[in-house]
Amino acid sequence: MADELVNLTIDGVAVSVPKGTLVIEAAKQAGVLVPHYCYHPGLPVAGLCRMCLVDIEKAPKLQIACATQVAEGMVVRTQSPQAKSGRMGVLELLLINHPLDCPICDQAGECELQDFTFQEGRPATRYSPDYAKRFNPVEDFGPDVLYVPNRCILCTRCVRFMEDVAKEPVLNVSERGDRAYIGIHSEGRLDHPWAGNVVDLCPVGSLLSKDFLHKARAWELDKAASICTGCSQGCNVTLDTRENVVVRVRPRSNLEVNRYFICDHGRMNYRWMNRGDRIEAPLVRRGRGGELHATDWDEAFDLVTSRLRGAGGKAVALVSPKASTEALYFVRELFRGLEWSGAFQVVMGEEAPLAGVPNLALRAERAPNGRGAELLGYSRDYAAAVAAAETASVVLVLDEPDIAVRTAGALIYAGTVFPERARDAHAVLPIANVAEEEGTFVNRDGRVQRYFQAKSAPGMTRPAWWVFSELVATLDGAHDGRVGTAAEAFDRLAASVEAFHGLSYAQLGFAGAPAPTAAAVPA
Ligand code: SF4
Ligand code: SF4
Ligand code: FES
């Protein structure tokens, strides 16, 4: 049954929203952002900062938009003189003790105190410049969290996250009035596997990530929508880059997958994206027993396709479950006509659920695209595939398996770096990493999700889907069948693999969609 709708107007704009919606959420639909600090859609409502005061017709006094539900015929004014003056008073109170730290504060540029002070137009304080502001020393709260109490506006988002979402209530509000601060349990630390979210939730620069401390100013960062590669949950993230270097990973909200949160394992899983020891040109072995030589893509493609044309019998693909669905599809296409088998290897770790959110956990399976590989016919029996490789006529290795591969046939290695084990390869193909290309992963629940390019790829490296689609086109002699973009690569895959029928990049958008025939893995 459809939700019962309630009609109201907000700043003169008529909206219809489901019964029970909070005024602050209804306002977003009218294009109005009501200033707020303690409210966050991922936390229980506290209604304590009073920053979201609005004027509601027929109500005797100003109401807080974060704890007031819509009602039929309600008329809300966020810009009336009374509402503006109410919020101005709240801001004045919040700023009494707030230090003038913006030039040295990591949050500057993405701080809600800066933003709403600017939006509301609070020009100055009535306090004398000689007023001695409250001072408390910085505290170390955990492996990646610093607390700067002077900047704290006591919104309690951090306290509520630890108590109601992480279910590890180690934070509280200690003392009262202008002496209040966020206290941590005497034997507690913010070392819960999901604790880093308090840094994102803090609306000001009071909780800071040690990892990101003084690394960049917010306005120097470029942002790209991506998918975490840390496990099979498929959390939506934003990769922040500064001068082509990934410097921070933050959650991107997706109510179907990770709501507003990411775990600390995923948050810290980005340094490898900046590795300097990359293969930057294709390498080929010319003649028997020769050395590997750097070359161009044409010679590399010619060598690989000549090996594939001459091959008969078995072909084996040993792939990484961190490869894109598009790349895995074209690897499979490359072996069309041969007796092929493909397998992927999954690293396992500890499972760490976020107790307050159903079906959200750091998954034991530390692979973002194992499900995608399975849907494309790759097996989990890696050992069997490695054994089969010994007698195969062609073996293709896609990014760094952790074991040496022995084969009597031709060995083709495609990867981002050049491991010792790849020295026996007949051709080495340099590929982009996840931050340097567009693609899709399928998470454990069968949701197909896009990731976008965050930085440029070094040297002659190319996305793996491009490398393998070019090889397929060269092998077929079908030069007009070339694939120019990741979107086209996905269209080919969606047209020929039943589990992806009907999907396209446009349809997946930023939030992804379930693969039509991929049954979810039981929780
Ligand atoms: S530390 Fe940040 S999130 Fe926690 S109460 Fe203070 S301002 Fe709010
Ligand atoms: S739960 Fe998995 S996908 Fe989500 S942030 Fe953690 S490692 Fe990444
Ligand atoms: S946001 Fe409404 S009271 Fe804090």
Coordinates of C-alpha atoms and ligand atoms in Angstrom, one line a residue:
M1 CA 0.0 0.0 0.0
A2 CA 1.3 3.4 -0.9
D3 CA 2.3 5.7 1.9
E4 CA -0.4 8.2 2.9
L5 CA 0.7 11.6 1.6
V6 CA 0.5 14.9 3.6
N7 CA 0.4 18.3 1.7
L8 CA 2.1 21.3 3.1
T9 CA 4.0 24.5 1.9
I10 CA 7.5 25.4 2.8
D11 CA 8.6 28.9 2.0
G12 CA 5.7 29.1 -0.5
V13 CA 6.6 25.8 -2.2
A14 CA 3.9 23.1 -2.1
V15 CA 5.2 19.6 -1.3
S16 CA 3.5 16.2 -0.7
V17 CA 5.4 13.9 1.6
P18 CA 4.6 10.6 3.4
K19 CA 2.9 10.9 6.7
G20 CA 5.5 11.0 9.6
T21 CA 8.1 12.8 7.5
L22 CA 10.1 15.4 9.5
V23 CA 9.8 19.0 8.5
I24 CA 13.6 19.2 7.9
E25 CA 13.4 16.3 5.4
A26 CA 10.2 17.7 3.7
A27 CA 12.1 21.0 3.3
K28 CA 14.8 19.3 1.3
Q29 CA 12.1 18.3 -1.2
A30 CA 11.1 22.0 -1.5
G31 CA 14.8 22.8 -2.2
V32 CA 15.3 24.4 1.2
L33 CA 18.2 23.4 3.5
V34 CA 17.3 24.2 7.1
P35 CA 20.5 24.9 9.1
H36 CA 21.1 22.1 11.6
Y37 CA 23.8 20.6 13.7
C38 CA 22.6 17.8 15.9
Y39 CA 20.3 16.3 13.3
H40 CA 21.6 13.6 11.0
P41 CA 19.4 11.2 9.0
G42 CA 21.5 8.2 10.1
L43 CA 21.1 8.9 13.8
P44 CA 18.2 9.0 16.3
V45 CA 16.8 12.6 16.6
A46 CA 18.1 14.5 19.6
G47 CA 16.6 17.9 19.1
L48 CA 19.2 19.7 21.2
C49 CA 21.2 22.3 19.2
R50 CA 18.0 24.4 18.3
M51 CA 19.7 25.5 15.1
C52 CA 16.8 24.3 12.9
L53 CA 14.2 26.7 14.3
V54 CA 11.5 27.5 11.8
D55 CA 8.2 29.4 11.9
I56 CA 5.1 27.3 11.6
E57 CA 1.8 29.1 11.1
K58 CA -0.6 28.8 14.1
A59 CA 2.2 27.4 16.3
P60 CA 2.6 29.6 19.4
K61 CA 6.4 29.7 19.1
L62 CA 9.3 28.7 16.8
Q63 CA 9.6 24.9 16.3
I64 CA 12.6 22.7 15.6
A65 CA 12.3 21.3 12.1
C66 CA 14.3 18.1 13.0
A67 CA 11.8 16.9 15.6
T68 CA 8.5 18.2 14.1
Q69 CA 6.4 15.9 11.8
V70 CA 4.5 17.3 8.9
A71 CA 0.8 17.9 9.1
E72 CA -1.9 18.4 6.5
G73 CA -2.1 22.1 5.4
M74 CA 1.0 23.1 7.5
V75 CA 2.6 26.4 6.4
V76 CA 6.3 26.5 7.2
R77 CA 8.5 29.7 6.9
T78 CA 12.2 29.3 7.3
Q79 CA 13.0 32.9 6.3
S80 CA 10.5 34.8 8.5
P81 CA 12.2 37.5 10.7
Q82 CA 11.3 35.5 13.8
A83 CA 12.9 32.3 12.5
K84 CA 16.0 34.1 11.3
S85 CA 16.4 35.9 14.5
G86 CA 15.9 32.7 16.5
R87 CA 18.7 30.9 14.6
M88 CA 20.9 34.0 14.8
G89 CA 20.7 33.8 18.6
V90 CA 21.6 30.1 18.5
L91 CA 24.6 30.8 16.4
E92 CA 25.8 33.6 18.6
L93 CA 25.6 31.2 21.6
L94 CA 27.6 28.5 19.7
L95 CA 30.3 31.0 18.6
I96 CA 30.9 32.5 22.1
N97 CA 33.5 29.9 22.9
H98 CA 34.4 28.7 19.4
P99 CA 38.1 29.5 18.6
L100 CA 39.1 31.4 15.5
D101 CA 40.9 28.3 14.3
C102 CA 39.7 28.2 10.7
P103 CA 43.1 28.9 9.1
I104 CA 44.6 25.9 10.9
C105 CA 41.5 23.6 11.1
D106 CA 41.2 20.6 8.8
Q107 CA 37.5 21.1 8.6
A108 CA 37.7 24.6 7.1
G109 CA 36.0 24.6 3.7
E110 CA 33.7 21.7 4.6
C111 CA 32.6 23.0 8.1
E112 CA 28.9 23.4 8.9
L113 CA 29.6 26.1 11.4
Q114 CA 31.4 28.1 8.7
D115 CA 28.6 27.3 6.2
F116 CA 25.6 28.2 8.3
T117 CA 27.2 31.3 9.9
F118 CA 27.8 32.5 6.3
Q119 CA 24.3 31.4 5.2
E120 CA 22.5 33.0 8.1
G121 CA 24.7 36.1 7.9
R122 CA 25.9 36.4 11.5
P123 CA 28.5 39.2 11.0
A124 CA 30.1 39.6 14.4
T125 CA 30.1 38.9 18.1
R126 CA 28.9 41.2 20.8
Y127 CA 31.6 39.9 23.1
S128 CA 34.6 42.0 23.9
P129 CA 37.8 40.9 22.1
D130 CA 39.3 40.5 25.6
Y131 CA 36.8 37.7 26.5
A132 CA 38.8 34.6 27.4
K133 CA 37.4 31.6 25.5
R134 CA 37.1 28.2 27.1
F135 CA 40.2 26.1 26.6
N136 CA 40.8 22.3 26.9
P137 CA 43.7 20.4 25.5
V138 CA 43.5 18.1 22.5
E139 CA 42.8 14.5 23.4
D140 CA 43.8 11.2 21.6
F141 CA 40.5 9.3 21.3
G142 CA 41.7 6.3 19.3
P143 CA 43.9 4.9 16.5
D144 CA 42.6 7.4 14.0
V145 CA 40.7 10.0 16.0
L146 CA 41.8 13.2 17.7
Y147 CA 39.3 15.3 19.8
V148 CA 39.8 19.1 19.8
P149 CA 37.3 20.1 22.6
N150 CA 37.6 23.9 22.0
R151 CA 35.9 23.4 18.6
C152 CA 33.1 21.1 19.9
I153 CA 29.5 22.4 19.7
L154 CA 28.2 19.5 21.7
C155 CA 25.8 18.3 19.1
T156 CA 26.3 14.7 20.4
R157 CA 26.3 13.1 16.9
C158 CA 29.5 11.2 17.9
V159 CA 27.9 10.0 21.2
R160 CA 24.8 8.8 19.5
F161 CA 26.7 7.0 16.7
M162 CA 28.8 5.0 19.3
E163 CA 25.7 4.3 21.4
D164 CA 23.0 3.6 18.9
V165 CA 24.7 2.6 15.7
A166 CA 28.0 1.0 16.8
K167 CA 26.4 -0.2 20.1
E168 CA 29.7 0.5 21.9
P169 CA 28.8 3.5 24.1
V170 CA 32.3 4.7 25.0
L171 CA 31.5 8.5 24.6
N172 CA 29.4 10.8 26.7
V173 CA 28.7 14.4 27.5
S174 CA 30.7 15.2 30.7
E175 CA 30.1 18.2 32.9
R176 CA 27.4 20.8 32.3
G177 CA 26.8 24.2 30.8
D178 CA 29.8 26.0 29.3
R179 CA 32.1 23.4 30.9
A180 CA 30.6 20.5 29.0
Y181 CA 32.8 18.4 26.8
I182 CA 32.8 15.0 25.1
G183 CA 34.2 12.4 27.5
I184 CA 35.6 9.0 26.7
H185 CA 35.2 6.0 29.1
S186 CA 38.3 5.8 31.3
E187 CA 39.1 2.3 29.9
G188 CA 37.6 2.9 26.4
R189 CA 39.2 3.9 23.1
L190 CA 37.6 4.7 19.7
D191 CA 39.0 1.5 18.3
H192 CA 35.7 0.0 17.1
P193 CA 36.1 -1.2 13.5
W194 CA 33.6 1.4 12.4
A195 CA 34.7 4.3 14.8
G196 CA 36.1 6.5 12.0
N197 CA 32.6 7.5 11.1
V198 CA 32.5 9.9 14.0
V199 CA 35.0 12.1 12.1
D200 CA 32.6 12.4 9.1
L201 CA 29.6 12.9 11.4
C202 CA 31.2 15.8 13.4
P203 CA 29.8 18.9 11.8
V204 CA 32.9 21.0 12.9
G205 CA 36.6 20.3 13.2
S206 CA 36.4 18.8 16.6
L207 CA 36.9 15.2 15.7
L208 CA 39.7 14.8 13.2
S209 CA 41.3 11.9 11.4
K210 CA 45.0 11.5 12.2
D211 CA 45.5 9.9 8.8
F212 CA 44.3 13.0 7.0
L213 CA 45.7 15.6 9.5
H214 CA 47.0 18.6 7.6
K215 CA 47.3 16.7 4.4
A216 CA 45.2 19.0 2.3
R217 CA 42.8 22.0 2.5
A218 CA 39.2 21.0 1.5
W219 CA 39.1 23.3 -1.5
E220 CA 42.2 21.6 -3.0
L221 CA 40.5 18.3 -3.3
D222 CA 38.9 16.7 -6.4
K223 CA 36.2 14.1 -5.7
A224 CA 35.1 11.0 -7.5
A225 CA 32.3 8.6 -6.8
S226 CA 33.8 5.1 -6.2
I227 CA 33.2 1.7 -4.6
C228 CA 35.3 0.4 -1.8
T229 CA 37.5 -2.5 -2.7
G230 CA 38.0 -3.6 0.9
C231 CA 35.4 -6.4 1.0
S232 CA 32.3 -7.9 -0.7
Q233 CA 29.9 -5.4 1.0
G234 CA 30.4 -2.8 -1.8
C235 CA 30.2 0.3 0.3
N236 CA 29.8 3.5 -1.8
V237 CA 32.7 5.9 -1.2
T238 CA 34.1 9.1 -2.5
L239 CA 37.8 9.2 -3.4
D240 CA 39.4 12.6 -2.6
T241 CA 42.5 13.3 -4.6
R242 CA 45.0 16.1 -4.4
E243 CA 47.3 16.6 -7.4
N244 CA 46.5 13.2 -8.7
V245 CA 47.2 11.4 -5.4
V246 CA 44.4 9.8 -3.4
V247 CA 44.5 11.3 0.1
R248 CA 41.2 10.4 1.7
V249 CA 38.3 7.9 1.4
R250 CA 34.9 9.0 2.7
P251 CA 31.4 7.3 2.8
R252 CA 29.0 8.2 0.0
S253 CA 25.4 7.6 1.1
N254 CA 23.5 4.7 -0.3
L255 CA 20.6 3.5 1.8
E256 CA 20.5 0.1 0.1
V257 CA 24.2 -0.7 0.9
N258 CA 26.0 1.2 3.5
R259 CA 23.6 4.0 4.5
Y260 CA 26.0 6.8 5.5
F261 CA 28.9 4.8 6.8
I262 CA 32.1 2.9 6.0
C263 CA 34.4 0.8 8.1
D264 CA 37.9 1.7 9.1
H265 CA 39.4 -1.1 7.0
G266 CA 37.8 0.4 3.9
R267 CA 38.7 3.9 4.9
M268 CA 42.4 3.1 5.2
N269 CA 42.5 0.9 2.1
Y270 CA 43.8 3.5 -0.5
R271 CA 47.6 3.9 -0.3
W272 CA 48.2 1.1 -2.8
M273 CA 46.3 3.3 -5.3
N274 CA 49.2 5.7 -5.3
R275 CA 52.0 3.2 -5.7
G276 CA 54.9 4.5 -7.7
D277 CA 56.4 1.2 -8.8
R278 CA 54.0 0.7 -11.7
I279 CA 54.5 -1.0 -15.1
E280 CA 54.1 1.9 -17.5
A281 CA 54.6 0.2 -20.9
P282 CA 53.7 -3.2 -22.4
L283 CA 56.6 -5.7 -22.3
V284 CA 57.1 -8.5 -24.8
R285 CA 59.6 -11.4 -25.1
R286 CA 61.1 -11.4 -28.6
G287 CA 62.3 -14.9 -29.8
R288 CA 63.1 -17.9 -27.7
G289 CA 64.8 -17.3 -24.3
G290 CA 64.9 -13.5 -25.0
E291 CA 64.5 -10.8 -22.5
L292 CA 61.3 -8.8 -21.9
H293 CA 61.4 -5.5 -23.9
A294 CA 59.3 -2.4 -23.5
T295 CA 57.1 -1.8 -26.6
D296 CA 54.0 -0.2 -27.9
W297 CA 50.5 -1.6 -27.6
D298 CA 50.3 -2.8 -31.3
E299 CA 53.3 -5.1 -30.9
A300 CA 52.0 -6.4 -27.6
F301 CA 48.5 -7.1 -29.1
D302 CA 50.1 -8.8 -32.2
L303 CA 52.2 -11.1 -30.0
V304 CA 49.3 -12.1 -27.7
T305 CA 46.9 -12.7 -30.5
S306 CA 49.5 -14.8 -32.5
R307 CA 49.9 -16.9 -29.3
L308 CA 46.1 -17.3 -29.0
R309 CA 45.6 -18.2 -32.7
G310 CA 48.2 -20.9 -32.4
A311 CA 46.8 -22.3 -29.2
G312 CA 44.6 -25.4 -29.1
G313 CA 43.1 -27.3 -26.2
K314 CA 43.0 -25.7 -22.7
A315 CA 43.2 -22.1 -21.8
V316 CA 43.2 -20.9 -18.2
A317 CA 42.4 -17.4 -16.7
L318 CA 43.6 -16.7 -13.2
V319 CA 41.9 -13.5 -12.3
S320 CA 41.6 -11.1 -9.4
P321 CA 38.2 -10.5 -7.8
K322 CA 39.2 -6.8 -7.7
A323 CA 39.0 -6.6 -11.5
S324 CA 36.0 -4.9 -13.1
T325 CA 33.1 -6.9 -14.4
E326 CA 33.8 -5.4 -17.8
A327 CA 37.4 -6.7 -17.8
L328 CA 36.4 -10.1 -16.6
Y329 CA 33.8 -10.3 -19.4
F330 CA 36.4 -9.6 -22.1
V331 CA 38.9 -12.0 -20.7
R332 CA 36.2 -14.7 -21.1
E333 CA 35.5 -13.5 -24.6
L334 CA 39.2 -13.8 -25.5
F335 CA 39.1 -17.5 -24.9
R336 CA 35.9 -18.1 -26.9
G337 CA 36.4 -21.2 -29.0
L338 CA 39.0 -22.7 -26.6
E339 CA 38.4 -25.1 -23.8
W340 CA 38.7 -22.5 -21.1
S341 CA 38.5 -22.4 -17.3
G342 CA 38.7 -19.3 -15.1
A343 CA 39.1 -18.9 -11.3
F344 CA 39.7 -16.2 -8.8
Q345 CA 41.4 -16.2 -5.4
V346 CA 39.8 -14.5 -2.4
V347 CA 41.7 -13.3 0.7
M348 CA 39.7 -13.9 3.9
G349 CA 39.7 -11.8 7.1
E350 CA 37.6 -11.2 10.2
E351 CA 33.9 -10.2 9.8
A352 CA 33.0 -7.0 11.7
P353 CA 29.3 -6.0 11.6
L354 CA 28.0 -2.5 12.3
A355 CA 25.5 -3.7 15.0
G356 CA 22.9 -0.9 14.5
V357 CA 22.5 -1.3 10.8
P358 CA 21.0 -4.6 9.4
N359 CA 23.0 -6.3 6.6
L360 CA 26.0 -4.0 7.0
A361 CA 29.4 -5.5 7.9
L362 CA 33.0 -5.6 7.0
R363 CA 32.7 -8.9 5.3
A364 CA 35.2 -11.8 5.8
E365 CA 35.6 -12.0 2.0
R366 CA 38.0 -9.2 1.2
A367 CA 37.0 -8.9 -2.5
P368 CA 34.7 -6.4 -4.2
N369 CA 33.8 -8.4 -7.3
G370 CA 33.8 -12.1 -6.4
R371 CA 30.1 -12.2 -7.1
G372 CA 30.6 -10.5 -10.5
A373 CA 33.3 -13.1 -11.4
E374 CA 30.9 -15.9 -10.4
L375 CA 28.1 -14.5 -12.6
L376 CA 30.5 -14.6 -15.5
G377 CA 31.4 -18.2 -15.0
Y378 CA 34.7 -18.0 -12.9
S379 CA 35.1 -20.5 -10.2
R380 CA 36.3 -20.2 -6.6
D381 CA 38.4 -23.3 -7.1
Y382 CA 41.7 -21.5 -7.6
A383 CA 43.9 -24.4 -6.8
A384 CA 42.3 -26.5 -9.5
A385 CA 42.8 -23.8 -12.0
V386 CA 46.5 -23.4 -11.0
A387 CA 46.9 -27.1 -11.5
A388 CA 45.2 -27.0 -14.9
A389 CA 47.5 -24.1 -15.9
E390 CA 50.5 -26.5 -15.9
T391 CA 49.2 -28.3 -19.1
A392 CA 47.3 -25.4 -20.7
S393 CA 48.4 -23.9 -24.0
V394 CA 47.7 -20.3 -22.8
V395 CA 47.5 -18.9 -19.3
L396 CA 46.3 -15.4 -18.6
V397 CA 47.0 -13.9 -15.2
L398 CA 45.1 -10.8 -14.3
D399 CA 46.8 -8.9 -11.5
E400 CA 49.1 -10.6 -9.0
P401 CA 48.0 -13.9 -7.7
D402 CA 49.9 -14.7 -4.6
I403 CA 51.4 -17.9 -6.0
A404 CA 53.9 -18.8 -8.7
V405 CA 52.1 -20.0 -11.9
R406 CA 53.8 -22.8 -13.8
T407 CA 52.8 -23.6 -17.4
A408 CA 54.1 -25.4 -20.4
G409 CA 52.1 -22.9 -22.6
A410 CA 52.2 -19.2 -23.2
L411 CA 52.0 -17.0 -20.1
I412 CA 50.3 -13.6 -20.4
Y413 CA 50.4 -11.3 -17.4
A414 CA 48.2 -8.2 -17.1
G415 CA 48.7 -6.1 -13.9
T416 CA 49.4 -2.8 -12.3
V417 CA 52.9 -3.8 -10.9
F418 CA 55.5 -6.3 -12.0
P419 CA 55.9 -9.1 -9.5
E420 CA 58.9 -11.4 -9.7
R421 CA 56.6 -14.2 -10.7
A422 CA 55.7 -12.4 -14.0
R423 CA 59.3 -12.6 -15.3
D424 CA 58.5 -15.8 -17.2
A425 CA 55.6 -14.1 -19.0
H426 CA 55.7 -13.9 -22.8
A427 CA 53.8 -10.6 -22.6
V428 CA 53.2 -8.2 -19.7
L429 CA 50.3 -5.8 -20.2
P430 CA 50.1 -2.7 -17.9
I431 CA 46.6 -1.9 -16.6
A432 CA 45.0 0.9 -14.6
N433 CA 43.9 0.5 -11.0
V434 CA 40.4 1.1 -9.7
A435 CA 41.1 4.8 -9.1
E436 CA 42.3 5.3 -12.6
E437 CA 39.4 3.8 -14.6
E438 CA 35.6 3.5 -14.8
G439 CA 33.9 0.2 -14.2
T440 CA 31.5 -1.9 -12.2
F441 CA 31.6 -4.4 -9.4
V442 CA 28.8 -6.7 -8.2
N443 CA 28.5 -6.8 -4.4
R444 CA 27.7 -9.9 -2.3
D445 CA 23.9 -9.2 -2.6
G446 CA 24.1 -9.1 -6.4
R447 CA 24.0 -5.2 -6.7
V448 CA 25.8 -3.9 -9.7
Q449 CA 27.5 -0.6 -8.9
R450 CA 29.6 1.8 -10.9
Y451 CA 32.9 3.4 -9.9
F452 CA 34.3 6.5 -11.6
Q453 CA 37.8 7.6 -12.5
A454 CA 39.5 9.6 -9.7
K455 CA 43.0 10.2 -11.1
S456 CA 45.0 9.7 -14.3
A457 CA 46.8 6.4 -15.1
P458 CA 50.6 6.5 -15.4
G459 CA 52.5 6.1 -18.7
M460 CA 50.9 3.8 -21.3
T461 CA 48.7 1.9 -18.8
R462 CA 45.1 1.4 -19.9
P463 CA 41.9 0.1 -18.3
A464 CA 41.8 -3.7 -18.4
W465 CA 38.5 -3.7 -20.2
W466 CA 40.1 -1.7 -23.0
V467 CA 43.1 -4.0 -23.2
F468 CA 41.1 -7.2 -23.4
S469 CA 38.4 -5.7 -25.7
E470 CA 41.2 -4.6 -28.1
L471 CA 42.6 -8.1 -28.0
V472 CA 39.2 -9.6 -28.8
A473 CA 38.7 -7.2 -31.7
T474 CA 42.3 -7.9 -33.1
L475 CA 41.7 -11.6 -32.8
D476 CA 38.4 -11.4 -34.6
G477 CA 39.8 -9.0 -37.2
A478 CA 36.6 -6.9 -36.4
H479 CA 38.1 -3.5 -36.2
D480 CA 34.7 -1.8 -36.5
G481 CA 33.6 -3.8 -33.4
R482 CA 36.0 -1.9 -31.1
V483 CA 34.9 -0.6 -27.7
G484 CA 35.7 3.0 -27.0
T485 CA 34.2 3.6 -23.5
A486 CA 33.5 1.7 -20.3
A487 CA 29.8 2.3 -20.9
E488 CA 30.1 0.5 -24.3
A489 CA 32.0 -2.3 -22.7
F490 CA 29.2 -2.7 -20.2
D491 CA 26.6 -2.7 -22.9
R492 CA 28.4 -5.6 -24.7
L493 CA 28.4 -7.5 -21.4
A494 CA 24.8 -6.7 -20.6
A495 CA 23.7 -7.8 -24.1
S496 CA 25.4 -11.2 -23.9
V497 CA 25.3 -12.3 -20.2
E498 CA 21.8 -13.0 -18.9
A499 CA 22.5 -11.9 -15.3
F500 CA 23.1 -8.4 -16.6
H501 CA 20.3 -8.1 -19.2
G502 CA 18.6 -4.8 -19.3
L503 CA 21.2 -2.9 -17.3
S504 CA 23.2 0.1 -18.6
Y505 CA 25.5 2.7 -17.1
A506 CA 22.7 5.3 -17.3
Q507 CA 20.3 3.1 -15.4
L508 CA 22.9 2.2 -12.8
G509 CA 23.7 5.9 -12.1
F510 CA 25.5 6.6 -8.9
A511 CA 23.4 4.2 -6.7
G512 CA 23.6 0.9 -8.7
A513 CA 20.9 -1.6 -9.2
P514 CA 20.4 -5.3 -8.5
A515 CA 21.5 -7.7 -11.2
P516 CA 18.2 -9.2 -12.6
T517 CA 19.0 -12.8 -12.0
A518 CA 21.6 -12.7 -9.2
A519 CA 20.2 -14.2 -6.1
A520 CA 21.3 -12.5 -2.8
V521 CA 23.8 -14.3 -0.6
P522 CA 22.1 -15.2 2.7
A523 CA 23.1 -12.7 5.5
Ligands
SF4_1 S1 32.9 16.2 18.9 FE1 31.8 16.9 17.0 S2 30.2 15.3 16.8 FE2 30.9 15.2 18.9 S3 29.6 16.5 20.0 FE3 31.4 17.7 19.5 S4 30.8 18.8 17.6 FE4 29.3 17.1 17.9
SF4_2 S1 32.5 -2.9 4.9 FE1 33.8 -3.6 3.2 S2 33.1 -2.4 1.4 FE2 32.4 -1.3 3.3 S3 34.0 0.2 3.8 FE3 34.4 -1.7 4.9 S4 35.8 -2.8 3.6 FE4 34.8 -1.3 2.3
FES3 S1 19.2 20.1 14.3 FE1 17.2 20.4 15.1 S2 17.7 20.8 17.2 FE2 19.6 20.4 16.3

